[in-house]
Short mmCIF file of C-alpha atoms in Angstrom, two decimals:
data_model
loop_
_atom_site.label_atom_id
_atom_site.label_comp_id
_atom_site.label_asym_id
_atom_site.label_seq_id
_atom_site.Cartn_x
_atom_site.Cartn_y
_atom_site.Cartn_z
CA UNK A 1 -2.77 10.27 -19.82
CA UNK A 2 -4.58 13.20 -18.22
CA UNK A 3 -2.74 16.23 -16.86
CA UNK A 4 -4.27 18.00 -13.86
CA UNK A 5 -2.88 21.36 -12.74
CA UNK A 6 -3.30 22.55 -9.16
CA UNK A 7 -2.30 26.21 -9.10
CA UNK A 8 -1.88 28.09 -5.83
CA UNK A 9 -1.23 31.82 -5.63
CA UNK A 10 1.36 32.92 -3.04
CA UNK A 11 3.95 30.70 -1.37
CA UNK A 12 2.28 31.21 2.02
CA UNK A 13 -0.86 29.68 0.51
CA UNK A 14 0.75 26.84 -1.44
CA UNK A 15 2.90 25.56 1.43
CA UNK A 16 0.01 24.95 3.87
CA UNK A 17 -1.91 23.29 1.04
CA UNK A 18 1.00 20.91 0.47
CA UNK A 19 1.43 20.37 4.23
CA UNK A 20 -2.13 19.08 4.45
CA UNK A 21 -1.81 16.92 1.35
CA UNK A 22 1.29 15.21 2.79
CA UNK A 23 -0.49 14.39 6.05
CA UNK A 24 -1.42 10.70 5.86
CA UNK A 25 -3.89 10.94 8.72
CA UNK A 26 -5.89 13.66 6.99
CA UNK A 27 -5.45 12.41 3.41
CA UNK A 28 -5.03 8.64 3.87
CA UNK A 29 -5.87 7.60 0.30
CA UNK A 30 -3.45 9.99 -1.42
CA UNK A 31 -0.17 8.36 -2.42
CA UNK A 32 3.16 10.03 -1.77
CA UNK A 33 4.24 12.40 -4.54
CA UNK A 34 6.75 11.17 -7.10
CA UNK A 35 8.47 14.55 -6.85
CA UNK A 36 8.27 16.87 -3.85
CA UNK A 37 10.18 20.14 -3.82
CA UNK A 38 9.75 20.84 -0.13
CA UNK A 39 11.22 22.85 1.34
CA UNK A 40 11.35 25.14 -1.69
CA UNK A 41 14.98 26.07 -2.33
CA UNK A 42 14.78 27.46 -5.85
CA UNK A 43 15.17 31.08 -6.91
CA UNK A 44 12.12 33.16 -7.77
CA UNK A 45 11.19 32.74 -11.40
CA UNK A 46 11.98 29.02 -11.45
CA UNK A 47 9.52 27.03 -13.56
CA UNK A 48 9.14 23.93 -11.42
CA UNK A 49 6.17 22.47 -9.54
CA UNK A 50 6.05 22.03 -5.79
CA UNK A 51 4.99 18.39 -6.20
CA UNK A 52 3.91 15.81 -8.76
CA UNK A 53 1.66 12.81 -8.15
CA UNK A 54 1.40 10.00 -10.69
CA UNK A 55 -1.69 7.83 -10.94
CA UNK A 56 -0.38 5.01 -13.13
CA UNK A 57 -1.08 5.62 -16.81
CA UNK A 58 -4.31 7.48 -16.03
CA UNK A 59 -3.20 10.88 -14.79
CA UNK A 60 -0.41 13.08 -13.53
CA UNK A 61 -1.09 15.90 -11.08
CA UNK A 62 1.17 18.93 -10.66
CA UNK A 63 1.01 21.42 -7.79
CA UNK A 64 2.25 24.85 -8.80
CA UNK A 65 2.74 28.16 -6.99
CA UNK A 66 2.23 31.31 -9.04
CA UNK A 67 4.71 33.28 -6.93
CA UNK A 68 7.44 30.70 -7.64
CA UNK A 69 7.11 31.06 -11.39
CA UNK A 70 6.74 34.82 -11.73
CA UNK A 71 9.92 36.76 -12.46
CA UNK A 72 11.00 38.76 -9.36
CA UNK A 73 11.13 41.92 -11.48
CA UNK A 74 7.37 42.08 -10.91
CA UNK A 75 5.62 43.15 -7.73
CA UNK A 76 4.55 39.90 -6.03
CA UNK A 77 0.89 40.93 -6.38
CA UNK A 78 1.10 42.13 -9.98
CA UNK A 79 -1.73 40.68 -12.06
CA UNK A 80 0.21 41.64 -15.17
CA UNK A 81 3.26 39.68 -14.05
CA UNK A 82 1.19 36.66 -13.09
CA UNK A 83 -0.68 36.67 -16.40
CA UNK A 84 2.48 36.96 -18.49
CA UNK A 85 4.68 34.48 -16.62
CA UNK A 86 2.20 31.82 -15.53
CA UNK A 87 1.88 30.55 -19.11
CA UNK A 88 5.35 29.00 -18.73
CA UNK A 89 3.96 26.11 -16.73
CA UNK A 90 2.11 24.84 -19.80
CA UNK A 91 5.46 24.07 -21.46
CA UNK A 92 6.63 22.00 -18.48
CA UNK A 93 4.92 18.97 -20.04
CA UNK A 94 3.99 17.96 -23.56
CA UNK A 95 0.52 17.14 -22.26
CA UNK A 96 -2.18 19.77 -22.41
CA UNK A 97 -4.12 20.19 -19.17
CA UNK A 98 -7.37 18.26 -18.84
CA UNK A 99 -8.38 20.11 -15.67
CA UNK A 100 -7.17 23.24 -13.88
CA UNK A 101 -7.91 23.80 -10.20
CA UNK A 102 -7.20 27.28 -8.82
CA UNK A 103 -6.31 27.34 -5.12
CA UNK A 104 -6.03 30.27 -2.74
CA UNK A 105 -7.33 32.18 0.25
CA UNK A 106 -10.18 34.63 -0.25
CA UNK A 107 -12.79 36.78 1.37
CA UNK A 108 -16.40 35.64 1.24
CA UNK A 109 -18.83 37.42 -1.07
CA UNK A 110 -21.08 38.75 1.70
CA UNK A 111 -20.76 39.80 5.34
CA UNK A 112 -21.95 36.32 6.36
CA UNK A 113 -19.32 34.51 8.40
CA UNK A 114 -17.83 31.52 6.58
CA UNK A 115 -14.29 31.99 7.87
CA UNK A 116 -12.45 28.66 7.74
CA UNK A 117 -14.80 27.15 5.19
CA UNK A 118 -13.65 26.04 1.75
CA UNK A 119 -15.85 27.20 -1.12
CA UNK A 120 -15.78 25.56 -4.53
CA UNK A 121 -17.27 26.75 -7.81
CA UNK A 122 -16.76 27.08 -11.54
CA UNK A 123 -17.63 30.63 -12.59
CA UNK A 124 -15.22 33.58 -12.59
CA UNK A 125 -15.78 37.32 -12.98
CA UNK A 126 -12.68 39.50 -13.51
CA UNK A 127 -12.84 43.19 -12.56
CA UNK A 128 -10.07 45.63 -13.48
CA UNK A 129 -9.70 48.07 -10.60
CA UNK A 130 -7.25 50.26 -12.54
CA UNK A 131 -8.69 50.43 -16.09
CA UNK A 132 -7.19 53.89 -16.56
CA UNK A 133 -3.61 52.53 -16.36
CA UNK A 134 -2.96 54.23 -13.00
CA UNK A 135 -1.02 51.34 -11.46
CA UNK A 136 2.42 51.04 -13.11
CA UNK A 137 3.12 47.90 -11.05
CA UNK A 138 0.28 46.05 -12.75
CA UNK A 139 -1.21 47.29 -16.01
CA UNK A 140 -3.03 44.26 -17.38
CA UNK A 141 -6.02 44.92 -19.60
CA UNK A 142 -8.01 42.32 -21.50
CA UNK A 143 -11.41 43.81 -22.44
CA UNK A 144 -12.55 40.62 -24.17
CA UNK A 145 -12.82 38.81 -20.83
CA UNK A 146 -12.95 41.54 -18.18
CA UNK A 147 -16.35 42.41 -16.77
CA UNK A 148 -18.01 39.22 -17.98
CA UNK A 149 -19.12 36.03 -16.28
CA UNK A 150 -16.74 33.30 -17.45
CA UNK A 151 -18.32 29.84 -17.13
CA UNK A 152 -16.46 26.55 -17.09
CA UNK A 153 -16.84 23.40 -19.14
CA UNK A 154 -16.54 21.35 -15.95
CA UNK A 155 -19.28 18.67 -15.86
CA UNK A 156 -21.68 18.99 -12.94
CA UNK A 157 -20.87 15.37 -12.05
CA UNK A 158 -17.58 16.66 -10.59
CA UNK A 159 -19.49 17.78 -7.52
CA UNK A 160 -20.88 14.29 -6.96
CA UNK A 161 -17.34 13.23 -6.04
CA UNK A 162 -17.69 14.98 -2.69
CA UNK A 163 -20.67 12.88 -1.60
CA UNK A 164 -18.49 10.12 -0.18
CA UNK A 165 -15.64 12.24 1.20
CA UNK A 166 -17.33 15.35 2.65
CA UNK A 167 -17.33 14.01 6.21
CA UNK A 168 -13.66 13.03 6.05
CA UNK A 169 -12.79 16.44 4.66
CA UNK A 170 -14.69 18.44 7.25
CA UNK A 171 -13.30 16.27 10.06
CA UNK A 172 -9.81 17.45 9.10
CA UNK A 173 -10.57 21.18 8.88
CA UNK A 174 -8.69 23.55 11.19
CA UNK A 175 -10.42 26.38 13.05
CA UNK A 176 -9.06 29.87 12.28
CA UNK A 177 -8.09 32.05 15.24
CA UNK A 178 -9.97 35.20 14.23
CA UNK A 179 -13.78 35.16 13.99
CA UNK A 180 -14.20 31.53 12.91
CA UNK A 181 -17.48 30.55 11.30
CA UNK A 182 -20.05 28.86 13.57
CA UNK A 183 -19.83 25.85 11.25
CA UNK A 184 -16.62 25.24 9.32
CA UNK A 185 -17.70 23.27 6.28
CA UNK A 186 -17.23 22.52 2.61
CA UNK A 187 -19.49 24.66 0.40
CA UNK A 188 -19.42 23.31 -3.15
CA UNK A 189 -21.78 24.14 -6.01
CA UNK A 190 -21.32 24.50 -9.74
CA UNK A 191 -23.02 27.93 -9.75
CA UNK A 192 -20.64 29.40 -7.18
CA UNK A 193 -18.67 32.35 -8.54
CA UNK A 194 -15.24 33.81 -7.81
CA UNK A 195 -14.75 37.56 -8.15
CA UNK A 196 -11.16 38.31 -9.13
CA UNK A 197 -10.25 41.97 -8.73
CA UNK A 198 -7.05 42.53 -10.69
CA UNK A 199 -4.29 45.14 -10.87
CA UNK A 200 -4.39 45.64 -7.10
CA UNK A 201 -0.89 45.62 -5.59
CA UNK A 202 -1.60 47.69 -2.48
CA UNK A 203 -3.46 45.84 0.29
CA UNK A 204 -4.74 49.21 1.54
CA UNK A 205 -6.96 49.33 -1.56
CA UNK A 206 -8.73 46.07 -0.77
CA UNK A 207 -11.92 47.52 0.69
CA UNK A 208 -12.32 49.99 -2.16
CA UNK A 209 -11.36 47.53 -4.90
CA UNK A 210 -13.48 44.69 -3.54
CA UNK A 211 -16.53 46.94 -3.33
CA UNK A 212 -15.99 48.17 -6.89
CA UNK A 213 -15.68 44.61 -8.11
CA UNK A 214 -18.79 43.51 -6.25
CA UNK A 215 -20.77 46.42 -7.69
CA UNK A 216 -19.69 45.31 -11.16
CA UNK A 217 -20.53 41.61 -10.80
CA UNK A 218 -23.86 42.20 -9.07
CA UNK A 219 -24.75 44.61 -11.85
CA UNK A 220 -25.10 41.81 -14.38
CA UNK A 221 -28.37 39.93 -14.75
CA UNK A 222 -28.94 37.50 -13.26
CA UNK A 223 -26.43 38.30 -10.53
CA UNK A 224 -24.36 35.19 -9.72
CA UNK A 225 -23.72 33.95 -6.16
CA UNK A 226 -20.27 35.32 -5.29
CA UNK A 227 -18.59 33.14 -2.68
CA UNK A 228 -14.95 34.13 -3.23
CA UNK A 229 -13.31 37.56 -3.54
CA UNK A 230 -9.59 37.62 -4.31
CA UNK A 231 -7.12 38.53 -7.07
CA UNK A 232 -5.85 35.48 -8.92
CA UNK A 233 -8.45 32.79 -9.66
CA UNK A 234 -9.39 34.66 -12.84
CA UNK A 235 -5.79 34.74 -14.05
CA UNK A 236 -5.52 30.99 -13.53
CA UNK A 237 -8.87 30.50 -15.28
CA UNK A 238 -7.42 32.03 -18.46
CA UNK A 239 -4.36 29.79 -18.48
CA UNK A 240 -5.87 27.21 -20.84
CA UNK A 241 -9.14 26.35 -22.55
CA UNK A 242 -10.11 23.33 -20.45
CA UNK A 243 -12.45 22.53 -17.55
CA UNK A 244 -11.78 24.76 -14.55
CA UNK A 245 -12.77 24.87 -10.89
CA UNK A 246 -11.69 27.10 -8.01
CA UNK A 247 -11.23 26.23 -4.34
CA UNK A 248 -10.98 29.12 -1.90
CA UNK A 249 -10.18 28.98 1.79
CA UNK A 250 -12.16 31.78 3.42
CA UNK A 251 -10.15 34.11 5.67
CA UNK A 252 -12.51 37.06 6.04
CA UNK A 253 -16.00 38.44 5.62
CA UNK A 254 -16.70 40.86 2.78
CA UNK A 255 -15.08 44.25 3.51
CA UNK A 256 -13.65 42.96 6.82
CA UNK A 257 -10.09 42.17 5.68
CA UNK A 258 -8.46 44.37 8.33
CA UNK A 259 -10.48 42.84 11.18
CA UNK A 260 -10.51 39.22 10.11
CA UNK A 261 -7.06 38.80 8.54
CA UNK A 262 -4.97 41.41 10.33
CA UNK A 263 -6.67 41.20 13.73
CA UNK A 264 -4.86 40.65 17.03
CA UNK A 265 -5.10 38.26 19.95
CA UNK A 266 -5.50 39.33 23.58
CA UNK A 267 -1.73 39.84 23.87
CA UNK A 268 -1.68 42.19 20.88
CA UNK A 269 -0.09 39.70 18.47
CA UNK A 270 -1.16 40.17 14.85
CA UNK A 271 -2.61 36.84 13.67
CA UNK A 272 -2.32 37.28 9.89
CA UNK A 273 -0.03 34.31 9.30
CA UNK A 274 -2.13 31.97 11.44
CA UNK A 275 -5.37 33.10 9.78
CA UNK A 276 -3.99 32.56 6.29
CA UNK A 277 -2.36 29.24 7.19
CA UNK A 278 -5.50 27.60 8.52
CA UNK A 279 -7.63 28.68 5.56
CA UNK A 280 -5.04 27.45 3.06
CA UNK A 281 -4.46 24.23 5.00
CA UNK A 282 -8.16 23.45 4.77
CA UNK A 283 -7.92 23.71 0.98
CA UNK A 284 -5.20 21.07 1.09
CA UNK A 285 -7.45 18.75 3.09
CA UNK A 286 -10.05 19.03 0.32
CA UNK A 287 -7.60 18.47 -2.52
CA UNK A 288 -5.81 15.63 -0.76
CA UNK A 289 -9.02 13.67 -0.35
CA UNK A 290 -10.32 14.51 -3.82
CA UNK A 291 -7.27 13.68 -5.95
CA UNK A 292 -7.46 9.87 -5.70
CA UNK A 293 -10.97 10.05 -7.18
CA UNK A 294 -10.16 12.31 -10.12
CA UNK A 295 -8.32 9.99 -12.56
CA UNK A 296 -11.24 7.56 -12.86
CA UNK A 297 -13.72 10.43 -13.09
CA UNK A 298 -11.77 12.16 -15.87
#
């Protein structure tokens, strides 16, 4: 029996992902979950998945939300809290994970417009924006893995799984309200890299922290193709020593968080929730079409 962990970051990311996965018109080959905790009525800090799918005796798939598991004593964006508390999900089952898939919204790695697209890759680079312990809300430091390109043991054949489902996936993608990409598509490649900038709990620091992280990752040789800039994929990557892949729904261009995520419509309404929802929902369309293929592949 294989154990596959799907790990979303915030609840406002995980819920749209699950919404898409439960939609039979968009994910027609995915069976109904054996357990579905929706709506989520548990207290913060509860170690329980949002949903579980069973694929006979071949595999079990659990969808988790980092924010659900982390003790509310922590700031909801604390990398330290996420790193310390997320390990609890490993004890939920006696099975060790065979595959971990990190899920979440992200900015793209350049100013190119890929808003609404879902990017998939295997490499992670973790940058500590507060190495001098200046953020008491998140003081996580792990020099052995920070500032290094962390590859995955995921076989390249994983990406062949998308050959037969790419059209179905892209047909189901939603179009974000703010600055949508000219072509909203699935961008999957084993060399794609996620930049995780950690110990950032103040959204006002995003431009500064993202730039610092990008300077760090592009300073290594050869510089990897960064397609995802966020805070948590790297934390999920360190959860267990097993094959890993990330899936990011793109909400904004590099250094355009304020414009692309917190922008307004013609009536002056801030569209943050809608922008995040569509990007996260598109991740769910990908996962919902992919899952039925994974047990046989594993």
